[in-house]
XYZ file of C-alpha atoms in Angstrom:
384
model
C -5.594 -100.400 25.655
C -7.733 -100.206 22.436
C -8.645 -96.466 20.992
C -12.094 -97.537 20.084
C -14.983 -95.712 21.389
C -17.589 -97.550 22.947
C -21.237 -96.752 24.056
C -20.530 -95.966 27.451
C -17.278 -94.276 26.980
C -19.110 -91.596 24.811
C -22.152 -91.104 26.083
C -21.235 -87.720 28.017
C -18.977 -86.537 25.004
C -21.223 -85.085 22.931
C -19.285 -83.443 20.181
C -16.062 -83.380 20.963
C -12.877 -85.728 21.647
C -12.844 -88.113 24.278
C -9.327 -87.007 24.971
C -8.480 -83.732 24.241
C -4.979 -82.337 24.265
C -4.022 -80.597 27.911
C -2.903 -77.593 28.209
C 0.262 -76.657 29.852
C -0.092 -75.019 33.468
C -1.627 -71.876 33.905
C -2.168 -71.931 30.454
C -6.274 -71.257 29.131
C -7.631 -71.984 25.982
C -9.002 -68.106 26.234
C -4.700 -67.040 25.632
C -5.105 -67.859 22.064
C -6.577 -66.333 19.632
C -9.482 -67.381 17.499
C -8.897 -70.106 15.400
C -9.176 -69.114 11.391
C -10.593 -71.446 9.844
C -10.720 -71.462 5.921
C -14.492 -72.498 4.701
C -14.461 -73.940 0.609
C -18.186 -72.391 0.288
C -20.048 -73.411 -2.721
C -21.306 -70.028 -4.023
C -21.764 -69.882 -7.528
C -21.659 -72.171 -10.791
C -23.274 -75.918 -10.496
C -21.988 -76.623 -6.941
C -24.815 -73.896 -5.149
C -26.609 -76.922 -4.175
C -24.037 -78.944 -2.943
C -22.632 -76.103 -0.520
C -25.660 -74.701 1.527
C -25.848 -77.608 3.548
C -22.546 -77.735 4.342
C -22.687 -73.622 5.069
C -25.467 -74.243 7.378
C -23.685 -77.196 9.153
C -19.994 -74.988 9.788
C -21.503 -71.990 10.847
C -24.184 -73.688 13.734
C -20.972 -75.531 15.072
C -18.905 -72.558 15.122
C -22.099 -70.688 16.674
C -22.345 -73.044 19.171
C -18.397 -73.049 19.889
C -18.491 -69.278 20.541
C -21.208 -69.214 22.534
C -19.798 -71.936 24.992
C -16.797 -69.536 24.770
C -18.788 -66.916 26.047
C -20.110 -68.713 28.704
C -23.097 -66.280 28.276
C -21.590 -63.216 28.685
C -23.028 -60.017 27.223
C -19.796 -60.305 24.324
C -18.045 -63.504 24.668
C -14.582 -63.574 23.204
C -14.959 -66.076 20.169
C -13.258 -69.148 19.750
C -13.466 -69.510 16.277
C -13.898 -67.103 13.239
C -14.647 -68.244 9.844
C -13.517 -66.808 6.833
C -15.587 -68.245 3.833
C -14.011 -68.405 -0.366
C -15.959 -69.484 -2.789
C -14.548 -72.876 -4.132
C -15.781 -72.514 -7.987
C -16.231 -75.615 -9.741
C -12.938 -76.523 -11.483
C -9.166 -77.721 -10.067
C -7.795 -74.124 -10.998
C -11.154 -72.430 -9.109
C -10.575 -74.166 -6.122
C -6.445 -73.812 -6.142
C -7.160 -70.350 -6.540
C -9.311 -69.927 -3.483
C -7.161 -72.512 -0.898
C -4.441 -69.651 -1.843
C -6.283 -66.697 -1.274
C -7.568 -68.165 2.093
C -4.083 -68.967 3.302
C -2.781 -65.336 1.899
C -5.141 -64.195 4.782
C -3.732 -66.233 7.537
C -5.861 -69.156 7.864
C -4.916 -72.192 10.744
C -6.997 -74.878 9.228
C -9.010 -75.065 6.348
C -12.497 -77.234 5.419
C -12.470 -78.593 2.008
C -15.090 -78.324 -0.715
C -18.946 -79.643 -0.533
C -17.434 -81.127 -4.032
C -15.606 -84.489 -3.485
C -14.102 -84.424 -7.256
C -11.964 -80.948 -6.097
C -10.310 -82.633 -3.310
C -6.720 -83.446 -4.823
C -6.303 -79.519 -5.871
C -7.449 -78.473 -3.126
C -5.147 -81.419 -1.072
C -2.007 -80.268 -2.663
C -2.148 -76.424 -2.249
C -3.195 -77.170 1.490
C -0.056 -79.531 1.471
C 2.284 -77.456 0.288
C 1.518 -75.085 2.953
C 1.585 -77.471 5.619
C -1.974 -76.608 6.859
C -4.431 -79.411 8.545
C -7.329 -79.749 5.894
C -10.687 -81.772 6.687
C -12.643 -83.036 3.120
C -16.477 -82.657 4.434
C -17.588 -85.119 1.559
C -17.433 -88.750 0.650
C -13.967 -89.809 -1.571
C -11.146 -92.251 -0.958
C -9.307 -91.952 2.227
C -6.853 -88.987 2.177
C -2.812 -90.061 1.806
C -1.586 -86.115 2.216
C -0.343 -86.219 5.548
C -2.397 -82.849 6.335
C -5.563 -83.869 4.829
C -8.343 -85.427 6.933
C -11.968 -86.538 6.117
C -15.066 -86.104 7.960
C -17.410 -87.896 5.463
C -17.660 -91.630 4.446
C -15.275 -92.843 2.388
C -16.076 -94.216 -1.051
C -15.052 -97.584 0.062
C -18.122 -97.617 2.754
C -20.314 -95.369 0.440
C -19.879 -98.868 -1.739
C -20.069 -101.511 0.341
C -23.432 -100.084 2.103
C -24.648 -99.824 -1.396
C -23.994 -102.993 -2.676
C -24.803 -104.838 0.490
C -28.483 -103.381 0.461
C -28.702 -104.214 -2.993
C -27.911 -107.829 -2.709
C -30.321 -107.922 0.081
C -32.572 -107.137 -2.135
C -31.679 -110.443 -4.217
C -29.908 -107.893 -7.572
C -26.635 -109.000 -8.456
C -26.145 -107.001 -11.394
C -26.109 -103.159 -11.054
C -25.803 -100.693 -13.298
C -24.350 -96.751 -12.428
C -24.992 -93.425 -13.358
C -22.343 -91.317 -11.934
C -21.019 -87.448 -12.402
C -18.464 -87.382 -15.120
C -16.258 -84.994 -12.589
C -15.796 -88.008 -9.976
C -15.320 -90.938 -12.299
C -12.208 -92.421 -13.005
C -10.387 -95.822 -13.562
C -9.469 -96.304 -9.607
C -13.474 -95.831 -8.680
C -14.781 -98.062 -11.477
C -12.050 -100.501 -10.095
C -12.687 -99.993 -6.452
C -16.506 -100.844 -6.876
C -16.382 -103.252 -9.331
C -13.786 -105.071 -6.614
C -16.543 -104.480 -3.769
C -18.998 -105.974 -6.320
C -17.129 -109.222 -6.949
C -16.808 -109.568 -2.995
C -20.554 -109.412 -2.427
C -21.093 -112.119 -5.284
C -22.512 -108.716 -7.790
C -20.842 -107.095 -11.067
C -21.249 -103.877 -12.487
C -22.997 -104.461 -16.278
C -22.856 -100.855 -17.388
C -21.449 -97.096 -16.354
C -22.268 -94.288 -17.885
C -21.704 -90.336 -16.470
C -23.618 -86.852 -16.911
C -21.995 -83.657 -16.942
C -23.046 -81.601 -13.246
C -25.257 -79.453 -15.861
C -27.390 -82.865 -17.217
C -26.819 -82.457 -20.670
C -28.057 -85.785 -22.563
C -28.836 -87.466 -18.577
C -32.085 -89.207 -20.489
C -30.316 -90.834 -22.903
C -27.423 -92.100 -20.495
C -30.365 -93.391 -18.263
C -31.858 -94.775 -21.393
C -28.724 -96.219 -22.434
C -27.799 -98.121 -18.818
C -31.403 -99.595 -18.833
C -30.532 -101.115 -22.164
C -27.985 -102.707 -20.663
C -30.406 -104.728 -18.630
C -28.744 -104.176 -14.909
C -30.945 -105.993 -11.809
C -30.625 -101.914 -10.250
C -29.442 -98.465 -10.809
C -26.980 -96.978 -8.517
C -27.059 -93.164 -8.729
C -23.529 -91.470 -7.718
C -25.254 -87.959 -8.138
C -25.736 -84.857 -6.589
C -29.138 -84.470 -5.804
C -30.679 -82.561 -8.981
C -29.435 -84.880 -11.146
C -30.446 -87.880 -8.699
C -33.813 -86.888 -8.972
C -34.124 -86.121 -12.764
C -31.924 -89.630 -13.533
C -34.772 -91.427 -11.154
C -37.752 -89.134 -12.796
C -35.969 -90.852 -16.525
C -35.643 -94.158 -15.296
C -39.676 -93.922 -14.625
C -40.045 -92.824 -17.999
C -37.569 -95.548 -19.207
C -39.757 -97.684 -17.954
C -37.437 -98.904 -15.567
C -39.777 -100.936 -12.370
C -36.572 -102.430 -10.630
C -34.376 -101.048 -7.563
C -32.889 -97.597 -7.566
C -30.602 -96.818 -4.789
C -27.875 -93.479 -4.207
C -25.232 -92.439 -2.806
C -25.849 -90.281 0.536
C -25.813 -87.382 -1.945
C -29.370 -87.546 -3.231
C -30.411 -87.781 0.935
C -31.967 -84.209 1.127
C -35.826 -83.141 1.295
C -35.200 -81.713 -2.055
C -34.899 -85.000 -3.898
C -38.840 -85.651 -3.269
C -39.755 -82.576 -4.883
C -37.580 -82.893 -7.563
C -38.110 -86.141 -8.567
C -41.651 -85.685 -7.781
C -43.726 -89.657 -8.279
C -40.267 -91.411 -9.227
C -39.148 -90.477 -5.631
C -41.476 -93.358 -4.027
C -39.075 -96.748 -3.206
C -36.294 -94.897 -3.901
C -33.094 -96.042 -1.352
C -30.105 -94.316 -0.436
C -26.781 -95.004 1.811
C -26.458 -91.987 4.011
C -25.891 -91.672 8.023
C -28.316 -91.351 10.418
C -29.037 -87.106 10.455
C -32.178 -86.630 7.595
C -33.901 -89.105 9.844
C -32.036 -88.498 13.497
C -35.577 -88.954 14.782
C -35.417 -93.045 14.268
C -31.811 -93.093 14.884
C -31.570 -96.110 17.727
C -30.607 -95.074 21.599
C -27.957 -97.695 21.273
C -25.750 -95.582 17.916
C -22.996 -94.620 19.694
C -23.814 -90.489 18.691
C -27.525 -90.693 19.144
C -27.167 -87.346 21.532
C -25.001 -85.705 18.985
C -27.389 -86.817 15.699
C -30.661 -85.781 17.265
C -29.271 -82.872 19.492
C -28.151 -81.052 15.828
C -30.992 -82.041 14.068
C -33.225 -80.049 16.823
C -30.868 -77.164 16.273
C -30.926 -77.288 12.720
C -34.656 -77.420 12.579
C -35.952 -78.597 8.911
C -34.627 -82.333 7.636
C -30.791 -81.093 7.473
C -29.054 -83.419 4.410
C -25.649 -85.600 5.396
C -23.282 -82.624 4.531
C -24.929 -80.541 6.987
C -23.086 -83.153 9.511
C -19.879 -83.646 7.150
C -19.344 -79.709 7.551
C -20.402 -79.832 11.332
C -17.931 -82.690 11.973
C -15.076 -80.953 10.065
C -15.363 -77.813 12.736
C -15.251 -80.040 15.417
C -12.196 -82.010 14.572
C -10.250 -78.721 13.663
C -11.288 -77.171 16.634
C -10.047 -79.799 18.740
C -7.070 -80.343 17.173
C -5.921 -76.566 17.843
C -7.074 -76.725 21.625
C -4.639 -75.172 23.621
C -2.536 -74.019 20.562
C -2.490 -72.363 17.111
C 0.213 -74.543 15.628
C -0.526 -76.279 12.899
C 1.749 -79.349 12.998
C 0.691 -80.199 16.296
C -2.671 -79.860 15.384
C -2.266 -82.113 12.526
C -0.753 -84.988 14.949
C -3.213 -84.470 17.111
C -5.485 -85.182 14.142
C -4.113 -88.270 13.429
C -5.074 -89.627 17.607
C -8.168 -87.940 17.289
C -11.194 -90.265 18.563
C -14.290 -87.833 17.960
C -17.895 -88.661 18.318
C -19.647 -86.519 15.579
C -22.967 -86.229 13.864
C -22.305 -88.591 11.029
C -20.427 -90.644 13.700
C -17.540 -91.583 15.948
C -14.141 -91.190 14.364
C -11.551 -93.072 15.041
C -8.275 -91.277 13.349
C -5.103 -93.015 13.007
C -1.463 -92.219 11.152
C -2.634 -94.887 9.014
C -5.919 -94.084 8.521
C -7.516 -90.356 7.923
C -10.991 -90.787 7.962
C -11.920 -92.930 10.255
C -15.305 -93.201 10.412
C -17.017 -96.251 12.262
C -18.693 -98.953 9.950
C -22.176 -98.301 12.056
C -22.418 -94.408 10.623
C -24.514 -95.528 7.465
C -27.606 -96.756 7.218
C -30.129 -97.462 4.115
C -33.049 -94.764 4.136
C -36.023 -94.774 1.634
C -38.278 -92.153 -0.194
C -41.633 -92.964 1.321
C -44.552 -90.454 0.972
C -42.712 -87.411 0.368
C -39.672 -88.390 3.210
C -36.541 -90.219 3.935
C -37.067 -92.962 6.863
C -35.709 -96.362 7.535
C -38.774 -97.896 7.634
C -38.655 -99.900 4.017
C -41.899 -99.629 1.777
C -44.902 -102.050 2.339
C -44.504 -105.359 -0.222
């Protein structure tokens, strides 16, 4: 019988698995303890922007867990407790605080809001033998105990590259953070490229503080690309769209889901209009179509969040979820990782279909193409 989720089969699962683990008799999730969960909070240095989103998105799932716990009582027993460690911004930051969270007993840990600290943070995890879930886009994980609840890079590309070529550009040029570039990610998207009939013309990469971004923008228009694919976080999406403009640049800019937060309009203030960006369906759960399989999820956190919540608010929301399902019934961490690897999971970026063979799992429908109209995000493209 296939694993896949289907409309029907999830429509009353809200959050959570579609087959969660069952307990042994007369035995109550209530006889365990909380669940620790380690949270990689982005705190200080260049990464503040990155990690209140995903802060926001942990702690109204783990709300929302404890108060189910509770089951409205006056001081419901909680099911999970969070213990937050600021990640830093380097390999040696974040190693630092995976150890300190494990020296204080952690089950499960969420990752970093920062894709490009994800193999330091992979290994210490590892090493201990505790389940880890990456809340941002990357390649998908090989460490047996690591798990992601984002898009991989590998859809991040090919929804980029597909709404470019719909757009008739076959020739792109990219801006991307010096910390995530490397050999394997030029390679993968230049391979995605070739597949959709495109090429890459031109990289270049900023430093996450945007020294000399003008003259890299300046320098990739030069190289006469067809459109400008931005793998930024949102600041520097915004000032490298804001440059363009003043480049002179008129042709297609499109982002990663990074740059898919209300702040981008503000920051990049006229050079916002027309811009596109990959990204799932939460900043606009409002338009997201009765027949996506988490509709109920998307728009039910949405409400709760309130204001237009950005894709990592759901990345961080999702991680909880998984963990928390994972270690139903049990606080051991190899069976939760195991459990991991079955879990089918329909989230707020989407429905996750894990496998031994595959730890993300993300369905191909979780990403859509939203544009910067009038001071917004929608999927309703600009007028001709």
């Amino acid at each position: 019988m296939s694993r896949q989720l289907t409309r029907r089969s999830v429509m009353a699962a809200g959050m959570g698995l579609a087959a969660a683990p069952l307990l042994p008799a007369g035995r109550s999730a209530a006889a365990d303890p909380p669940l620790r969960v380690g949270v990689l909070v982005a705190r200080t240095g260049g990464l503040v922007d990155y990690g209140r989103q995903q802060l926001l998105g942990v702690q109204r799932r783990a709300d929302a867990l404890n108060g189910a716990a509770g089951h409205g009582g006056a001081h419901p027993a909680p099911q999970l407790d969070l213990l937050l460690q600021d990640v830093g911004d380097t390999a040696a930051t974040a190693r630092e605080a995976v150890s300190r969270l494990l020296d204080r007993g952690v089950h499960a840990l969420v990752g970093s809001p920062a894709g490009w600290l994800d193999d330091a943070v992979t290994g210490t995890a590892q090493a201990a033998c505790t389940p880890l879930v990456l809340p941002s886009h990357g390649p998908t994980p090989t460490s047996p105990y690591a798990f992601r609840s984002a898009p991989t890079d590998a859809q991040v590309h090919r929804a980029l590259l597909a709404a470019m070529t719909a757009g008739g550009q076959r020739a792109a040029g990219v801006l991307r953070l010096d910390a995530r570039d490397n050999p394997a990610l030029r390679e993968a998207l230049a391979a995605e490229a070739a597949g959709q009939g495109a090429r890459i013309v031109s990289t270049e990469t900023v430093p996450l503080d945007g020294t000399g971004l003008a003259d890299k923008v300046k320098a990739l228009v030069a190289a006469a690309p067809e459109a400008l694919l931005l793998d930024l976080p949102t600041p520097l999406a915004a000032a490298a769209a804001a440059a363009a403009k003043t480049a002179g640049w008129t042709g297609p800019v499109l982002s990663t889901p990074d740059a898919a937060q209300a702040a981008f309009h503000q920051l990049a203030g006229e050079a916002a209009a027309g811009v596109r960006a990959v990204s799932p369906w939460l900043p606009v759960a409002a338009e997201a179509p009765e027949a996506l399989p988490n509709w109920s999820s998307v728009r039910r956190f949405a409400a709760e969040l309130g204001a237009a919540p950005a894709p990592s608010a759901g990345y961080a929301a999702d991680a909880i979820t998984l963990l928390h399902q994972a270690f139903l019934g049990h606080r051991d961490k190899m069976a939760a990782r195991d459990q991991l690897e079955r879990a089918c999971c329909v989230g707020v970026t989407g429905v996750f279909n894990m496998t031994a063979d595959n730890h993300a799992g993300l369905a191909a429908d979780a990403l859509t193409v939203l544009t910067s109209r009038a001071g917004t995000w929608t999927t309703l493209p600009l007028a001709p």
